[in-house]
Short mmCIF file of C-alpha atoms in Angstrom, two decimals:
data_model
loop_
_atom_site.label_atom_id
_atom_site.label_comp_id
_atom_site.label_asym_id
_atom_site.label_seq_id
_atom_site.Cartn_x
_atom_site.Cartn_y
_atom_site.Cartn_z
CA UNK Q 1 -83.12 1.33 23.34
CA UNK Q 2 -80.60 0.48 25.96
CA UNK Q 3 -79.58 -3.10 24.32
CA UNK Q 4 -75.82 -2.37 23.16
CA UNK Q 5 -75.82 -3.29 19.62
CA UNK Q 6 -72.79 -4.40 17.53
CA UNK Q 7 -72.57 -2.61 14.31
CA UNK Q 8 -69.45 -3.50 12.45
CA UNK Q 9 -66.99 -0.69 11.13
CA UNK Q 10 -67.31 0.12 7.65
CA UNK Q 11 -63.39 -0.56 7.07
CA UNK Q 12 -63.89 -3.87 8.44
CA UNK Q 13 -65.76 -5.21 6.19
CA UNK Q 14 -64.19 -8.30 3.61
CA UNK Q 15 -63.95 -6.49 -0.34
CA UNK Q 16 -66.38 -8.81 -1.17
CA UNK Q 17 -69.00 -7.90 1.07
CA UNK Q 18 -68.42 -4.22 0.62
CA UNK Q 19 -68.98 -5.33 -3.37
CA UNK Q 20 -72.77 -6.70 -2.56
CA UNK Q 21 -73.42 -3.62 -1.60
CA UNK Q 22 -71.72 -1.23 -3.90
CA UNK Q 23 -73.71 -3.04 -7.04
CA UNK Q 24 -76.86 -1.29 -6.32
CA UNK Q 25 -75.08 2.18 -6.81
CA UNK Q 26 -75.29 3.84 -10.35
CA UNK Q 27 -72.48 2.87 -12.36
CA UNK Q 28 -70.82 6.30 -12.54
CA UNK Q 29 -70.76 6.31 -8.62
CA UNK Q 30 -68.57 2.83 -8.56
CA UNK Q 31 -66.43 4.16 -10.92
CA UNK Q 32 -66.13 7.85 -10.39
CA UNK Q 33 -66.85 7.72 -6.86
CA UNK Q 34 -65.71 4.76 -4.75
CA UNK Q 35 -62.69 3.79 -5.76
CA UNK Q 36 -61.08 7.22 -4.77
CA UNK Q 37 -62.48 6.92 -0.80
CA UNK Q 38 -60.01 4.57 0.51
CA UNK Q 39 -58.01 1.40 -0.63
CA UNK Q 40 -60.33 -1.30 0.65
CA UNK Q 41 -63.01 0.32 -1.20
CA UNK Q 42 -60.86 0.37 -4.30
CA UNK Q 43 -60.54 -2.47 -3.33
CA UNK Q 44 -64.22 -3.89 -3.40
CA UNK Q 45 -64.86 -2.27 -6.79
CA UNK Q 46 -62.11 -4.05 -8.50
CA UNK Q 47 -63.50 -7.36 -7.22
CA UNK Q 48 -66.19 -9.55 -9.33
CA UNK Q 49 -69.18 -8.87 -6.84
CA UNK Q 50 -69.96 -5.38 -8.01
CA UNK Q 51 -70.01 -7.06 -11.99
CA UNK Q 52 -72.32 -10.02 -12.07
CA UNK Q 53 -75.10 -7.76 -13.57
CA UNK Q 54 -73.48 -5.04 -15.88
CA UNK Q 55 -75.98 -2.74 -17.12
CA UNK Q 56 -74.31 -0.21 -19.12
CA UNK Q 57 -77.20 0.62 -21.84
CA UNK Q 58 -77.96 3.78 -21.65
CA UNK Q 59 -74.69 5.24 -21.48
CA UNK Q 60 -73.25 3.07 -24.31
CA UNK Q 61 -75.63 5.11 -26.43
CA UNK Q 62 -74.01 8.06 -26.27
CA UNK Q 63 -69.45 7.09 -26.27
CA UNK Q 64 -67.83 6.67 -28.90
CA UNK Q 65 -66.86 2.65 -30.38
CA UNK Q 66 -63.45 2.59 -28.92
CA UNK Q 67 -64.51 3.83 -25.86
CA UNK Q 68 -67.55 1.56 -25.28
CA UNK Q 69 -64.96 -1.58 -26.20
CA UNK Q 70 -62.98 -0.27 -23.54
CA UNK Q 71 -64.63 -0.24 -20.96
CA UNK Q 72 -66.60 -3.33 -22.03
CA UNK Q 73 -63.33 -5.11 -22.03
CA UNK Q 74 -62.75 -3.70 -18.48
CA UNK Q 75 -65.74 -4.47 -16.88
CA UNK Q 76 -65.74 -7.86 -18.19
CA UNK Q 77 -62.54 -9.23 -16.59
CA UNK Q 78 -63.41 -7.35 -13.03
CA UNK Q 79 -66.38 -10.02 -13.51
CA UNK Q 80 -63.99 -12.81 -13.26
CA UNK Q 81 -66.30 -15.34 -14.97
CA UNK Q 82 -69.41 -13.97 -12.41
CA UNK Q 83 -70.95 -12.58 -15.10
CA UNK Q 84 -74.77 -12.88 -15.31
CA UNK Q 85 -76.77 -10.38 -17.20
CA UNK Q 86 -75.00 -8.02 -19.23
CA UNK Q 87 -76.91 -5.01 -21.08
CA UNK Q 88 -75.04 -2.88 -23.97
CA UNK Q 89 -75.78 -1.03 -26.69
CA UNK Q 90 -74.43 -0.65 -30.18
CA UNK Q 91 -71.30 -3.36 -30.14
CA UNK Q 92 -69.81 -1.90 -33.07
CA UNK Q 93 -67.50 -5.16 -34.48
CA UNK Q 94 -67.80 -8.62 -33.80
CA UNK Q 95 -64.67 -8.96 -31.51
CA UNK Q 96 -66.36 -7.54 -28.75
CA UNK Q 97 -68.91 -9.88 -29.05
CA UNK Q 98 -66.42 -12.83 -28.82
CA UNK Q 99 -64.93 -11.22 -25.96
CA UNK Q 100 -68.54 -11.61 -24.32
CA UNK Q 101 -68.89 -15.39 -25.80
CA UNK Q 102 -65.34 -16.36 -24.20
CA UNK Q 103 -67.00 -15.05 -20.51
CA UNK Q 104 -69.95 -16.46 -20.38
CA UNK Q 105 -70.27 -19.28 -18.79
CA UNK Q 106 -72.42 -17.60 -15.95
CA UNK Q 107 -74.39 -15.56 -18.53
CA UNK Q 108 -78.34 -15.91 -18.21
CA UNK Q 109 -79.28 -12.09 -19.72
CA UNK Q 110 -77.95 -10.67 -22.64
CA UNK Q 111 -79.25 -7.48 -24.64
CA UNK Q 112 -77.14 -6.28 -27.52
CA UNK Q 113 -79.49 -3.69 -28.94
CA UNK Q 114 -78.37 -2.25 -32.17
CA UNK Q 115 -75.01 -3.89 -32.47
CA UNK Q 116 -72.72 -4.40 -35.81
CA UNK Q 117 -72.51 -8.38 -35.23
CA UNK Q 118 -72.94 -10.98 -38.27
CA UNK Q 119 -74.27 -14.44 -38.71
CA UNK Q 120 -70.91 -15.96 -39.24
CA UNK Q 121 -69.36 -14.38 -35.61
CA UNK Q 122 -72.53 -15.59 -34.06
CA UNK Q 123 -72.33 -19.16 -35.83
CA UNK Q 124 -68.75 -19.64 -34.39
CA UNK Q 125 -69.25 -18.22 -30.79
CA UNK Q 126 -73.09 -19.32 -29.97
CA UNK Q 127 -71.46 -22.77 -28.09
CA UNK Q 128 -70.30 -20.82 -25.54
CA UNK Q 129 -73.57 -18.78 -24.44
CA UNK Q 130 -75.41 -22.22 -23.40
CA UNK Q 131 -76.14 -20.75 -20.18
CA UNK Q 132 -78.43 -17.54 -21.60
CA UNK Q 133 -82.37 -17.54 -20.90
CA UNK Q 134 -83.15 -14.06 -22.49
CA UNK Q 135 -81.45 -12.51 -25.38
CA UNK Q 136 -81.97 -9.26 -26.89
CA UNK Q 137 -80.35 -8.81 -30.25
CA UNK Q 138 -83.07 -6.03 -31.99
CA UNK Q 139 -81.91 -3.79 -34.17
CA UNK Q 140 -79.12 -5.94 -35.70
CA UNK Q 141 -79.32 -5.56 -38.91
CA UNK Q 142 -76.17 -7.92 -40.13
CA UNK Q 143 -77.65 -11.22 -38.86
CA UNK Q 144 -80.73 -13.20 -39.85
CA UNK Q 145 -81.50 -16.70 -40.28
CA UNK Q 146 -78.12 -18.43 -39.52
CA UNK Q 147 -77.70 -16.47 -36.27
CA UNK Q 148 -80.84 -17.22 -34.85
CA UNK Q 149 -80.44 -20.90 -36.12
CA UNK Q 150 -77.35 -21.15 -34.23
CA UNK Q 151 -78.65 -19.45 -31.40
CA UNK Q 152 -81.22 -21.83 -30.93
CA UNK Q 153 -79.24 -24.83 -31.50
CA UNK Q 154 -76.64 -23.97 -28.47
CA UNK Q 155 -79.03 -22.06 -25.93
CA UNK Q 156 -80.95 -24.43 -25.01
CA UNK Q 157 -82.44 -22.78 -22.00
CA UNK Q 158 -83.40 -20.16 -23.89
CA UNK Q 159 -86.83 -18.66 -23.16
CA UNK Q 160 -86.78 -14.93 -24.32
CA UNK Q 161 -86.16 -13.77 -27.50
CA UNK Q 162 -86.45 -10.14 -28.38
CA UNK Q 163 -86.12 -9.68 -32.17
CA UNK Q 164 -88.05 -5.97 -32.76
CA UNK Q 165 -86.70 -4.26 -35.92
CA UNK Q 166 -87.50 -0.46 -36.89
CA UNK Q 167 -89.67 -0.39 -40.26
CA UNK Q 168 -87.02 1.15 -42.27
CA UNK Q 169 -84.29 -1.45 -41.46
CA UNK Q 170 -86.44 -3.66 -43.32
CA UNK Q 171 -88.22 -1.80 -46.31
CA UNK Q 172 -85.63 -3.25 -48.39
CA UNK Q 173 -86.35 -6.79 -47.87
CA UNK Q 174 -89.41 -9.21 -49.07
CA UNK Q 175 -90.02 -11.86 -46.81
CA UNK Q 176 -87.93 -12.60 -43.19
CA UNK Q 177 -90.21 -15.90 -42.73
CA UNK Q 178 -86.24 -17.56 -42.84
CA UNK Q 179 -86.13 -15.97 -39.82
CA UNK Q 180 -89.60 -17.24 -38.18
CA UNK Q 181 -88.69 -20.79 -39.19
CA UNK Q 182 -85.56 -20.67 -37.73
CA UNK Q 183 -86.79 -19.75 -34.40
CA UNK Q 184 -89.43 -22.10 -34.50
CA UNK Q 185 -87.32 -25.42 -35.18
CA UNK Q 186 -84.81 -24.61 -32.89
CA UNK Q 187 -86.38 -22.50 -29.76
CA UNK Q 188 -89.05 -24.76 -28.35
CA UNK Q 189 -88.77 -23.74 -24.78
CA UNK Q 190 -89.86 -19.91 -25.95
CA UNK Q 191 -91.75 -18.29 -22.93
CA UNK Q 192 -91.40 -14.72 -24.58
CA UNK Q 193 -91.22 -13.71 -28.27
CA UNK Q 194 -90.75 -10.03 -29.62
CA UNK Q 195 -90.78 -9.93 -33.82
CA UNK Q 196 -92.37 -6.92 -34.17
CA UNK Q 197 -91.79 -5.02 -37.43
CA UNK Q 198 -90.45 -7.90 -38.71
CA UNK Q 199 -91.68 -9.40 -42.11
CA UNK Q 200 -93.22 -12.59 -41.41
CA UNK Q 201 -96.43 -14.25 -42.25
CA UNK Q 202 -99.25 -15.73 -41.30
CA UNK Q 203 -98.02 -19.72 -41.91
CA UNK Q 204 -94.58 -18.44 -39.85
CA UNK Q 205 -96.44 -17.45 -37.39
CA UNK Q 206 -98.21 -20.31 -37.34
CA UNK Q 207 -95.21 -22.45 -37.16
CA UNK Q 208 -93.49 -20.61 -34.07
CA UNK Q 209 -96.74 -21.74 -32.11
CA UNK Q 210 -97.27 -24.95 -33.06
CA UNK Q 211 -93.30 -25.78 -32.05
CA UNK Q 212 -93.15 -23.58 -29.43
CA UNK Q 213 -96.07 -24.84 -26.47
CA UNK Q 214 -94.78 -22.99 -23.59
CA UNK Q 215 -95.27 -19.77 -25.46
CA UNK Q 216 -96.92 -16.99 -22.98
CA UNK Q 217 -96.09 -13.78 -25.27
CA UNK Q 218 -95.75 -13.10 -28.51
CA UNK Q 219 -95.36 -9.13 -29.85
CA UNK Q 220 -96.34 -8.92 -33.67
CA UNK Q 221 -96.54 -5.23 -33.40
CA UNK Q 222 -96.31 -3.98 -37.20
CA UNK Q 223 -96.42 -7.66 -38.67
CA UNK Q 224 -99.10 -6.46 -41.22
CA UNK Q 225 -98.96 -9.61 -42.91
CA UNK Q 226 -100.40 -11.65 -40.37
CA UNK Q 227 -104.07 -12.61 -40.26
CA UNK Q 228 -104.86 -14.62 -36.94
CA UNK Q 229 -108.24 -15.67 -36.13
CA UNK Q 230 -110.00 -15.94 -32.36
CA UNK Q 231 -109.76 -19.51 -32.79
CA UNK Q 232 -106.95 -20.68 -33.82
CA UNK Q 233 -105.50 -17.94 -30.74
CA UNK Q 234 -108.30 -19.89 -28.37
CA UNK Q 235 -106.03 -22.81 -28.78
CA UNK Q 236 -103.46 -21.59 -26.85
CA UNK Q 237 -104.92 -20.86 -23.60
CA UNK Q 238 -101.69 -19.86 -21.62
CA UNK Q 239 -100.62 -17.41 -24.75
CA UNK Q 240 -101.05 -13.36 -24.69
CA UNK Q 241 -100.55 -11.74 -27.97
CA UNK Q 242 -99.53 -8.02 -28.80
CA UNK Q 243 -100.26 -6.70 -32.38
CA UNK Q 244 -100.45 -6.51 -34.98
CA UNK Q 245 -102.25 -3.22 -35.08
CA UNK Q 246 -100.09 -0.38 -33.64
CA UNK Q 247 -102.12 2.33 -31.63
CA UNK Q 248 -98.78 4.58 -30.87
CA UNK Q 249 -95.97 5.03 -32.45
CA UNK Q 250 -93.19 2.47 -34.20
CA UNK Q 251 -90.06 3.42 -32.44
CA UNK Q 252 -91.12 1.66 -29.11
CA UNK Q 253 -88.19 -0.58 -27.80
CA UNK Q 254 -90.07 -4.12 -27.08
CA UNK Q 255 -92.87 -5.09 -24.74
CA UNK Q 256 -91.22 -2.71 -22.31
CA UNK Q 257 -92.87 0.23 -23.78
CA UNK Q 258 -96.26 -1.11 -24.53
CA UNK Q 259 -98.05 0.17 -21.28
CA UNK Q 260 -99.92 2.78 -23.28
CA UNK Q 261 -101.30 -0.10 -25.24
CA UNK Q 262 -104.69 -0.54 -26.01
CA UNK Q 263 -107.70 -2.89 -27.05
CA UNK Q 264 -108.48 -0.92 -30.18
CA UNK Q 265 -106.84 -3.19 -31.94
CA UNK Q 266 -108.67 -5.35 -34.68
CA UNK Q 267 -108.51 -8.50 -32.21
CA UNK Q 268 -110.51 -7.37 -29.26
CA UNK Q 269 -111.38 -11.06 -28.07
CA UNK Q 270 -107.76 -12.00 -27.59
CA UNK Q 271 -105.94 -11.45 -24.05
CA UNK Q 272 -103.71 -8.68 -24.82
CA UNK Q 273 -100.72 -7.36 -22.43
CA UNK Q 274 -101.13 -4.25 -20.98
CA UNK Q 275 -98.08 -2.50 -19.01
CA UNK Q 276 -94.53 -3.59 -18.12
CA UNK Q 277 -94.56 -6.54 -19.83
CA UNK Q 278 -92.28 -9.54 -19.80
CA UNK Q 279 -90.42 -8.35 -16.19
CA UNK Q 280 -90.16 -11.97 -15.37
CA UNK Q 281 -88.24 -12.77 -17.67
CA UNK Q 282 -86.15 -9.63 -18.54
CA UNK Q 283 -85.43 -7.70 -14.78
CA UNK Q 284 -84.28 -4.51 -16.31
CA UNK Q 285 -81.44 -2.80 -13.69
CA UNK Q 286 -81.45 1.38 -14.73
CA UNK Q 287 -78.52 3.60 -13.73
CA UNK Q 288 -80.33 6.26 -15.58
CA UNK Q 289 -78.71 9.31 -17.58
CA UNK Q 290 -75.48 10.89 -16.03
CA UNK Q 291 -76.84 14.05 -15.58
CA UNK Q 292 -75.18 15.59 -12.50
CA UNK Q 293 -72.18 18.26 -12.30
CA UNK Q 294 -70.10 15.63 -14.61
CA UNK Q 295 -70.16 15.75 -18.15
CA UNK Q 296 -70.23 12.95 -20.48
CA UNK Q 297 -67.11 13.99 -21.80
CA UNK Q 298 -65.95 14.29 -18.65
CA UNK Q 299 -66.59 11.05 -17.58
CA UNK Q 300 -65.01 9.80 -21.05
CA UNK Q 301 -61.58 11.77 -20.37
CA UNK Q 302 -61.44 10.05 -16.62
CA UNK Q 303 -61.82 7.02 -18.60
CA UNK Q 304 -59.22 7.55 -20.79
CA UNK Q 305 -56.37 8.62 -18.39
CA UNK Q 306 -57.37 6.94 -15.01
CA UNK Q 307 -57.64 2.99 -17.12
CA UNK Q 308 -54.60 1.07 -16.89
CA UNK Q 309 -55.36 -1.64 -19.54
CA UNK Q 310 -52.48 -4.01 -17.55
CA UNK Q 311 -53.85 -4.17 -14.41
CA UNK Q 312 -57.28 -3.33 -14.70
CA UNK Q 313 -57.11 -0.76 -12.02
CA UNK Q 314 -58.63 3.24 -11.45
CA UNK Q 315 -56.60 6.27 -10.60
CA UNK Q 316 -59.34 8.56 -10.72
CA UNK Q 317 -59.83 10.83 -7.77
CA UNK Q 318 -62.76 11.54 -5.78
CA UNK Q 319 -65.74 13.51 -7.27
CA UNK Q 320 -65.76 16.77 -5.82
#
């Protein structure tokens, strides 16, 4: 205990150091929080380090449009290009999504759950998210076919697909197999697949695994119109299917939420997935809920008067 040991002074640190470690703080603590300590820390936040991996799911669900494209539009350029994985919910016009497009060139993770995007914004911007290995777009219900065509034709290193729909998003249509064959001629590096409640069949099914041979996972959760047999699944030794029977209930988001799962499905033989499944490919980052002395709206009106749209910069002062 008597070796003198250097420890460096916090207010020495470079902005970009500081930024490594201010990422793995909730997000309402680097933006409520830090930036009103001192300048350098300010600093730091402002910088790209703390953005690579911007993980702002849960709260999306509960602002308001304007605000969400706000801050998404802040958060965004602080990335300065650096942006990796990038989790949002409910993109409510296809602008924002462009915005995303036009910075993602590091992108390897996207989830846009529930988002007001159409096949023709996704057909004109997909060239530009070559870089992205998972991508969550459940819930949309303005694409189909075209989007996931084009999708597949630009991301290349694509090898997660999340695709889950709720049951009454599509009681209106007959047949999504447009959908199946899409992703099967155009994603054959598929390690992950999640279609459940979608309206496929049997021969769609059929066709995703006969194009897609590095297939590990495939959710058909509430697919009631597909009829797999041991054998033909026996085929696929590497491959662990989910579904179609349902044992809980339909409003499960993904593979995520399958750990109460169970084998009383009609397919006992097959290797089903129990637990957190998918983690490999799909690293899910929580803040969790902002539940502390702060209310949303709170948070919402230091938004709105502390965000200088010019200069990207805070003026909120420090939590109390």
């Amino acid at each position: 205990m008597g070796e003198n040991v250097d420890f460096r002074r916090w207010d020495e640190l470079i902005p970009d150091a500081l930024g490594l470690i201010f990422k793995n703080l909730p997000l309402q603590e680097i933006l409520t929080v830090v930036p009103g300590v001192c300048k350098l820390w300010r600093k730091a936040v402002t910088g790209p380090y703390c953005w690579q991996d911007i993980d702002i799911e849960q709260w999306s669900q509960q602002c308001r449009p304007e605000t969400l494209d706000r801050m998404l539009q802040m958060l965004i350029t602080r990335s300065s290009g650096s942006l990796r994985k990038l989790c949002i919910t409910g993109l409510s016009n296809d602008q924002s999504f462009s915005l995303i497009a036009d910075n993602a060139k590091s992108l390897q993770t996207l989830r846009l759950p529930r988002s007001e995007i159409s096949d023709s914004i996704v057909e004109q911007v997909a060239g530009r998210l070559f870089s992205v290995t998972f991508l969550d777009v459940s819930y949309c219900r303005n694409i189909g076919a075209p989007a996931l065509e084009a999708i597949g034709k630009n991301c290349k290193l694509l090898m997660g697909l999340r695709r889950t729909m709720h049951p009454l998003e599509v009681i209106d249509k007959l047949s999504q197999d447009d959908e199946a064959f899409a992703i099967a001629t155009t994603m054959p590096k598929l390690k992950q697949l999640e279609v459940a409640y979608l309206l496929i069949s049997t021969e769609a099914v059929l066709k995703i695994l006969e194009n897609c041979p590095e297939l590990e996972l495939l959710d058909v959760r509430g697919c009631w119109n597909v009829k797999l047999d041991e054998n033909c699944i026996k085929k696929f030794t590497r491959l662990k299917v989910v579904g179609p029977h349902v044992v809980d209930y339909f409003g499960m988001k993904g593979c995520d939420d399958c750990s109460n799962y169970s084998g009383s499905s009609g397919y006992l033989a097959w290797d089903f997935v129990a637990g957190n499944v998918g983690s490999d490919y799909d690293d899910e980052i929580s803040d969790g809920d902002w539940e502390d002395d702060q209310s949303m709206e709170d948070v919402e009106m230091r938004f709105y008067d502390g965000f200088d749209l010019d200069n990207a910069a805070f003026d909120w002062p420090l939590s109390p």
